[in-house]
Coordinates of C-alpha atoms in Angstrom, one line a residue:
Chain A
M1 CA -34.5 4.8 80.3
R2 CA -32.5 4.3 77.2
E3 CA -32.2 0.9 75.5
P4 CA -29.3 -1.0 77.0
V5 CA -27.7 -1.6 73.6
Q6 CA -27.2 1.5 71.5
T7 CA -27.0 1.4 67.8
K8 CA -24.0 2.9 65.9
A9 CA -26.2 5.8 64.9
Q10 CA -27.3 6.5 68.4
L11 CA -23.7 6.5 69.6
H12 CA -22.7 9.0 66.9
L13 CA -25.7 11.3 67.6
E14 CA -24.9 11.3 71.2
L15 CA -21.2 12.0 70.7
F16 CA -21.9 14.9 68.4
R17 CA -24.8 16.1 70.6
I18 CA -27.3 16.0 67.7
T19 CA -30.7 16.1 69.4
P20 CA -34.0 14.9 67.9
A21 CA -34.9 18.6 67.7
D22 CA -31.8 19.2 65.5
L23 CA -32.8 16.5 63.1
S24 CA -36.4 17.7 63.1
T25 CA -35.2 21.2 62.2
I26 CA -33.1 19.8 59.4
R27 CA -36.0 17.8 58.1
T28 CA -38.4 20.8 58.2
V29 CA -35.9 23.2 56.5
G30 CA -34.6 20.5 54.2
A31 CA -38.0 19.7 52.8
E32 CA -38.1 23.2 51.3
M33 CA -34.5 22.9 50.0
I34 CA -34.8 19.5 48.2
S35 CA -35.8 21.2 44.9
G36 CA -32.7 23.4 45.1
L37 CA -30.2 20.6 45.2
E38 CA -29.5 20.8 41.4
T39 CA -28.6 24.4 41.8
L40 CA -26.4 23.6 44.7
K41 CA -24.7 20.9 42.6
D42 CA -24.0 23.4 39.8
R43 CA -22.6 25.9 42.2
F44 CA -20.5 23.2 43.9
Y45 CA -19.0 22.0 40.6
E46 CA -18.2 25.6 39.7
W47 CA -15.8 25.5 42.6
L48 CA -14.7 21.9 42.1
K49 CA -13.7 22.5 38.5
T50 CA -11.1 25.0 39.7
Q51 CA -9.4 22.3 41.7
P52 CA -6.6 20.1 40.3
E53 CA -8.3 17.0 41.7
F54 CA -11.2 17.6 39.3
E55 CA -8.9 16.9 36.3
L56 CA -7.3 14.0 38.1
F57 CA -10.4 12.1 39.1
L58 CA -13.4 13.4 37.2
S59 CA -12.1 14.1 33.6
D60 CA -14.0 11.1 32.4
P61 CA -17.7 12.2 31.6
V62 CA -19.1 8.8 32.6
T63 CA -17.4 9.0 36.0
L64 CA -18.4 12.6 36.4
E65 CA -22.1 11.8 35.9
R66 CA -21.9 8.9 38.3
V67 CA -20.2 11.0 41.0
E68 CA -22.7 13.9 40.5
T69 CA -25.6 11.6 40.9
A70 CA -24.1 10.1 44.0
Q71 CA -23.4 13.6 45.4
V72 CA -26.9 14.7 45.0
E73 CA -28.1 11.5 46.7
Y74 CA -25.7 12.2 49.5
W75 CA -27.0 15.7 50.0
A76 CA -30.6 14.6 49.8
Q77 CA -29.9 12.0 52.5
F78 CA -28.2 14.8 54.5
I79 CA -31.1 17.2 54.5
A80 CA -33.7 14.4 54.9
G81 CA -32.4 14.4 58.5
V82 CA -32.8 10.7 59.3
V83 CA -29.7 9.3 61.0
N84 CA -29.8 5.5 61.3
D85 CA -27.2 2.8 60.8
E86 CA -27.7 2.9 57.1
Y87 CA -26.8 6.6 57.1
I88 CA -23.6 5.9 59.1
A89 CA -22.7 3.0 56.7
S90 CA -23.1 5.3 53.7
R91 CA -20.7 7.8 55.3
E92 CA -18.3 5.0 55.9
R93 CA -18.5 4.0 52.2
I94 CA -17.6 7.5 51.2
G95 CA -14.5 7.2 53.3
Q96 CA -13.7 3.8 51.8
T97 CA -14.1 5.2 48.3
H98 CA -11.9 8.2 49.0
A99 CA -9.2 6.0 50.5
R100 CA -9.4 3.6 47.5
I101 CA -8.9 6.3 44.9
G102 CA -6.4 8.1 47.1
L103 CA -8.3 11.4 47.4
S104 CA -6.6 13.7 49.9
L105 CA -8.3 14.6 53.2
R106 CA -7.4 18.2 52.4
I107 CA -9.6 18.3 49.3
Y108 CA -12.4 16.3 51.0
H109 CA -12.6 18.8 53.9
A110 CA -12.4 21.7 51.5
A111 CA -15.3 20.2 49.5
M112 CA -17.3 19.7 52.7
N113 CA -16.6 23.3 53.6
T114 CA -17.8 24.5 50.2
F115 CA -20.9 22.3 50.5
L116 CA -21.6 23.7 53.9
S117 CA -21.4 27.4 52.9
L118 CA -23.6 26.7 49.8
L119 CA -26.1 24.9 52.1
F120 CA -26.1 27.8 54.5
R121 CA -26.8 30.1 51.6
M122 CA -29.7 27.9 50.6
V123 CA -31.0 28.0 54.2
D124 CA -30.9 31.8 54.0
E125 CA -32.9 31.7 50.8
T126 CA -35.8 29.7 52.4
S127 CA -38.9 31.3 53.7
F128 CA -38.4 30.3 57.4
Q129 CA -38.1 32.7 60.3
E130 CA -34.6 33.9 61.2
D131 CA -34.4 31.8 64.5
T132 CA -35.4 28.6 62.6
K133 CA -32.8 29.3 60.0
A134 CA -30.2 29.8 62.8
Q135 CA -31.2 26.6 64.5
A136 CA -31.0 24.8 61.2
K137 CA -27.5 26.1 60.5
V138 CA -26.3 24.9 63.9
A139 CA -27.9 21.4 63.3
I140 CA -26.4 21.2 59.8
A141 CA -23.0 22.1 61.2
K142 CA -23.2 19.4 63.8
L143 CA -24.3 16.8 61.3
S144 CA -21.7 17.7 58.8
H145 CA -19.0 17.4 61.4
M146 CA -20.3 14.0 62.2
D147 CA -20.1 13.1 58.5
M148 CA -16.6 14.3 58.2
A149 CA -15.5 12.5 61.3
I150 CA -16.9 9.2 60.1
A151 CA -15.4 9.6 56.6
S152 CA -12.0 10.6 57.9
E153 CA -11.9 7.9 60.4
T154 CA -12.8 5.3 57.8
I155 CA -10.0 6.7 55.6
A156 CA -7.5 6.3 58.5
I157 CA -8.8 2.7 59.1
V158 CA -8.4 1.7 55.5
M159 CA -4.9 3.3 55.3
N160 CA -3.8 1.5 58.5
E161 CA -5.2 -1.8 57.1
R162 CA -3.2 -1.2 54.0
V163 CA 0.0 -0.6 55.9
A164 CA -0.6 -3.7 58.0
A165 CA -1.2 -5.8 54.9
Q166 CA 2.0 -4.4 53.4
N167 CA 3.9 -5.2 56.5
R168 CA 2.6 -8.8 56.5
M169 CA 3.6 -9.1 52.9
L170 CA 7.1 -7.8 53.5
L171 CA 7.6 -10.2 56.4
E172 CA 6.5 -13.1 54.2
L173 CA 8.8 -11.9 51.5
S174 CA 11.6 -11.5 53.9
T175 CA 11.4 -15.1 55.1
P176 CA 11.4 -17.2 51.9
V177 CA 12.5 -20.6 53.4
A178 CA 13.1 -22.8 50.3
Q179 CA 13.7 -26.5 50.1
I180 CA 16.7 -26.5 47.8
W181 CA 17.3 -30.2 48.0
R182 CA 15.7 -33.1 49.7
G183 CA 16.4 -32.6 53.4
I184 CA 18.0 -29.2 52.9
L185 CA 16.4 -25.9 53.6
L186 CA 17.8 -22.5 52.7
L187 CA 17.0 -19.0 53.9
P188 CA 19.0 -16.1 52.7
V189 CA 18.5 -13.2 55.1
V190 CA 18.8 -9.7 53.6
G191 CA 18.7 -6.5 55.7
M192 CA 18.6 -6.5 59.4
I193 CA 17.7 -9.0 62.0
D194 CA 15.7 -7.7 65.0
S195 CA 13.7 -9.7 67.5
K196 CA 10.6 -9.5 65.4
R197 CA 12.3 -10.7 62.3
A198 CA 14.1 -13.4 64.2
Q199 CA 10.8 -14.6 65.5
E200 CA 9.3 -14.6 62.0
I201 CA 12.3 -16.6 60.7
T202 CA 12.1 -19.1 63.5
T203 CA 8.4 -19.7 62.9
A204 CA 8.8 -19.9 59.2
V205 CA 11.7 -22.3 59.4
L206 CA 10.2 -24.6 62.1
N207 CA 7.0 -24.9 60.1
K208 CA 9.0 -25.7 57.0
I209 CA 11.0 -28.3 58.9
A210 CA 7.8 -29.9 60.1
E211 CA 6.5 -29.9 56.6
T212 CA 9.6 -31.2 54.8
E213 CA 11.3 -33.2 57.5
A214 CA 14.5 -31.4 56.6
R215 CA 17.7 -32.4 58.3
I216 CA 19.9 -29.4 57.5
F217 CA 19.0 -25.7 57.5
I218 CA 21.3 -23.2 55.9
L219 CA 20.9 -19.6 57.0
D220 CA 22.9 -17.4 54.7
I221 CA 23.8 -14.1 56.3
S222 CA 25.9 -12.6 53.5
G223 CA 23.1 -9.9 53.0
V224 CA 22.9 -9.0 56.7
A225 CA 24.0 -5.4 57.2
V226 CA 25.2 -5.6 60.8
V227 CA 26.1 -8.5 63.0
D228 CA 26.4 -7.6 66.6
T229 CA 25.8 -9.4 69.9
A230 CA 22.0 -9.1 69.6
V231 CA 21.9 -10.4 66.1
A232 CA 24.3 -13.3 67.0
N233 CA 22.1 -14.1 70.0
H234 CA 19.1 -14.3 67.6
L235 CA 21.0 -16.6 65.3
V236 CA 22.0 -18.9 68.1
K237 CA 18.4 -19.0 69.2
I238 CA 17.2 -19.9 65.8
T239 CA 19.7 -22.7 65.4
K240 CA 18.9 -24.0 68.9
S241 CA 15.2 -24.3 68.0
T242 CA 15.8 -26.0 64.7
R243 CA 18.0 -28.6 66.5
M244 CA 15.0 -29.3 68.7
M245 CA 13.3 -30.5 65.6
G246 CA 16.2 -32.7 64.5
C247 CA 17.5 -30.2 62.0
E248 CA 21.1 -29.0 62.2
S249 CA 21.7 -25.4 61.2
T250 CA 24.6 -24.0 59.3
I251 CA 25.3 -20.3 59.1
S252 CA 26.9 -19.4 55.8
G253 CA 28.0 -16.1 54.4
V254 CA 30.4 -15.3 57.2
S255 CA 32.6 -12.7 55.5
P256 CA 36.0 -11.6 56.9
A257 CA 34.2 -8.5 58.3
I258 CA 31.6 -10.5 60.1
A259 CA 34.2 -13.0 61.3
R260 CA 36.2 -10.1 62.8
T261 CA 33.0 -8.7 64.5
I262 CA 32.1 -12.1 66.0
V263 CA 35.6 -12.7 67.4
D264 CA 36.2 -9.2 68.6
L265 CA 32.8 -9.0 70.4
G266 CA 33.6 -12.3 72.0
I267 CA 30.4 -13.9 70.7
D268 CA 30.2 -17.6 71.4
V269 CA 29.0 -19.4 68.3
G270 CA 30.3 -22.7 69.6
G271 CA 28.1 -25.5 68.5
I272 CA 26.9 -23.8 65.4
E273 CA 28.5 -24.6 62.1
T274 CA 29.6 -21.4 60.5
I275 CA 31.1 -21.2 57.1
A276 CA 32.3 -18.5 54.7
T277 CA 30.3 -19.2 51.6
L278 CA 26.9 -20.6 50.7
R279 CA 28.7 -23.0 48.3
G280 CA 30.7 -24.4 51.1
A281 CA 27.7 -24.8 53.3
L282 CA 25.9 -26.7 50.5
A283 CA 28.9 -28.9 49.9
S284 CA 29.1 -29.7 53.6
A285 CA 25.4 -30.5 53.7
F286 CA 25.6 -32.8 50.7
E287 CA 28.5 -34.6 52.5
R288 CA 26.6 -35.0 55.7
L289 CA 23.5 -36.3 53.9
K290 CA 25.8 -38.5 51.8
I291 CA 24.4 -37.0 48.6
S292 CA 26.7 -37.5 45.7
T293 CA 26.8 -34.4 43.5
D294 CA 28.1 -36.4 40.6
S295 CA 24.8 -38.1 39.9
P296 CA 21.6 -36.3 39.5
H297 CA 19.6 -36.6 42.7
R298 CA 15.9 -35.7 43.0
Chain B
M1 CA 54.1 -7.7 53.6
P2 CA 54.0 -10.8 51.5
E3 CA 57.4 -12.2 52.5
T4 CA 56.3 -12.5 56.2
T5 CA 53.2 -14.5 55.7
A6 CA 53.3 -16.7 52.6
I7 CA 50.0 -18.4 52.2
Y8 CA 49.8 -21.5 50.0
S9 CA 46.8 -23.4 48.9
A10 CA 47.0 -27.2 49.0
H11 CA 44.4 -29.9 48.6
G12 CA 41.5 -27.7 49.7
Y13 CA 43.2 -26.2 52.7
L14 CA 45.6 -23.3 53.3
V15 CA 49.1 -23.2 54.7
A16 CA 50.3 -20.0 56.2
G17 CA 54.0 -20.0 56.9
I18 CA 55.1 -17.5 59.5
Q19 CA 58.6 -16.4 58.7
K20 CA 59.1 -13.5 61.1
D21 CA 58.2 -12.4 64.5
L22 CA 54.5 -11.7 64.9
T23 CA 54.5 -7.9 65.2
A24 CA 51.2 -6.0 65.1
E25 CA 51.9 -5.2 61.5
V26 CA 52.6 -8.8 60.6
L27 CA 49.5 -10.0 62.5
S28 CA 47.3 -7.4 60.8
A29 CA 48.6 -8.4 57.3
L30 CA 48.1 -12.1 58.2
E31 CA 44.6 -11.4 59.3
S32 CA 43.4 -9.6 56.2
D33 CA 45.3 -11.9 53.8
L34 CA 44.2 -15.1 55.4
L35 CA 40.5 -14.2 55.9
A36 CA 40.3 -13.0 52.3
R37 CA 41.9 -16.3 51.1
I38 CA 39.5 -18.4 53.1
F39 CA 36.6 -16.5 51.7
H40 CA 37.6 -16.8 48.1
S41 CA 39.1 -20.3 48.2
E42 CA 36.4 -21.9 50.5
A43 CA 39.2 -23.7 52.3
R44 CA 38.0 -26.2 54.9
A45 CA 41.1 -25.8 57.0
V46 CA 44.1 -23.5 57.7
V47 CA 47.5 -24.7 58.9
V48 CA 49.5 -22.0 60.5
D49 CA 53.1 -23.1 60.4
L50 CA 55.2 -21.5 63.1
A51 CA 58.5 -23.2 62.1
G52 CA 60.1 -19.8 61.2
L53 CA 59.2 -18.2 64.5
S54 CA 61.9 -17.7 67.1
T55 CA 60.0 -16.1 70.0
I56 CA 56.4 -15.4 71.0
G57 CA 55.0 -13.2 73.7
P58 CA 51.5 -12.9 75.2
D59 CA 50.4 -10.2 72.8
E60 CA 51.6 -12.1 69.8
F61 CA 49.8 -15.2 70.9
A62 CA 46.6 -13.4 71.7
G63 CA 46.7 -11.8 68.2
L64 CA 47.3 -15.2 66.6
S65 CA 44.5 -16.8 68.6
R66 CA 42.2 -14.1 67.4
I67 CA 43.0 -14.8 63.8
L68 CA 42.5 -18.6 64.3
A69 CA 39.1 -17.9 65.9
M70 CA 38.1 -15.9 62.9
A71 CA 39.2 -18.6 60.5
K72 CA 37.1 -21.1 62.5
V73 CA 34.0 -18.8 62.4
M74 CA 34.5 -18.7 58.6
G75 CA 34.4 -22.5 58.5
A76 CA 38.0 -23.2 58.2
T77 CA 39.4 -25.5 60.9
P78 CA 42.6 -24.0 62.3
L79 CA 45.7 -26.0 63.0
L80 CA 49.1 -25.1 64.4
S81 CA 52.2 -26.8 63.2
G82 CA 56.0 -26.6 63.4
L83 CA 56.4 -25.3 67.0
S84 CA 60.0 -25.3 68.1
A85 CA 61.0 -26.4 71.6
G86 CA 61.5 -22.7 72.5
I87 CA 58.1 -21.7 71.2
A88 CA 56.4 -24.6 72.9
S89 CA 57.9 -23.9 76.3
A90 CA 57.2 -20.1 75.8
M91 CA 53.6 -20.9 75.2
V92 CA 53.4 -23.1 78.3
D93 CA 55.0 -20.3 80.3
L94 CA 52.5 -17.8 78.9
G95 CA 49.7 -20.1 80.1
A96 CA 48.5 -20.1 76.5
D97 CA 45.2 -21.8 75.9
T98 CA 45.4 -23.8 72.8
R99 CA 42.4 -25.9 73.4
G100 CA 40.2 -25.9 70.4
V101 CA 43.2 -25.5 68.1
P102 CA 45.0 -28.8 67.4
V103 CA 48.8 -28.7 67.3
V104 CA 50.8 -31.0 65.1
S105 CA 54.6 -31.3 64.7
S106 CA 54.9 -30.5 61.0
I107 CA 53.1 -29.7 57.8
D108 CA 53.2 -33.3 56.8
E109 CA 51.5 -34.3 60.1
A110 CA 49.0 -31.6 59.4
Y111 CA 48.1 -33.2 56.1
L112 CA 47.6 -36.6 57.8
W113 CA 45.5 -35.0 60.6
L114 CA 43.3 -33.3 58.1
R115 CA 43.0 -36.3 55.8
K116 CA 41.9 -38.4 58.7
R117 CA 39.0 -36.0 59.2
G118 CA 38.0 -35.8 55.6
L119 CA 39.2 -32.2 55.2
V120 CA 41.6 -32.9 52.4
K121 CA 40.3 -32.6 49.0
E122 CA 41.7 -35.5 47.1
R123 CA 42.9 -34.6 43.7
D124 CA 42.1 -36.8 40.8
E125 CA 45.4 -38.7 40.7
S126 CA 44.2 -42.0 39.3
D127 CA 46.6 -41.9 36.3

């Protein structure tokens, strides 16, 4: 019986069908190859120097030395044939580093391919019997596939996280609810309004109303590309929810074109104050809050 | 067609005087002129004076209502003024729905109506 909880390493070994015998062969053959790693490194860099990425990432001698050392360590760990969680974590780190510096998957796979053929050459140069050499090659191929899979997956994860973070940032950027006067909030909307954006706007505005106890919310739509029935419905919903919190909404930036669309589509904006310009909306807000614009008011 | 729809600006609101029958052409010119004027002048109200109008049919009234609705969406309260007896009875015969658009007898009445609702921008006339 297996242990009920499998470690990450066990899961990976099982998935790539790497048996204890495979690892044992790698260890046996690897022990003889360990002294040849420097030669392997030289041969590997002969190839790498022909690639444009070498100039791009490794032109600095300090970096080059650091990378070379790391590479030899990586290979040593590879032919040591011990796959534990630390091994998996080190492969994940490789993926993270590659994602961070923006190294392409293409060159990574090409490098692994070169490394593999050089390693096979080294296996051929050992003193083992032909069938052991063949077994070792199969085991090495399996292990290298596992390595590549882990690194590639990590790169994909890092990239996805980056995209998600950018999306979050964009959403925050796109809903900058500002308190422009005591009791008055303003949100200029630029671009398009879909249900996700409308939801973001609603959340941002309601939180801001709770925080500032604003009485008037001005939603400026002069930068909105298209106003159709769906967009209008979103706008109506937003204004309804602000009203629930005691804050009246005004939609400003209704240009002649938008006015035409609203009327021609028969969209009912009854109950919402709509106005042509932001200045007009602000003037109306000041009037309603009985704020005199003649005297400075803070 | 400027001579058909003269638009004046007065005390923060606009007055559009309809001088001719509301053909599709006239309505279209009125729509673009009036909406542009609202947008640039930030007028709080629009008085459409129909004193120069002799007849009105269902299509003309529908076209006019559409423009008034657009003005409203742009934040300018629409107001009709100067309906002659003929126009008034024609509109009733048409079953025209003027709810939501106040009707006053003249431009002077329109001024009073708007002032009562704080939509007239008082000029500085203290001296």
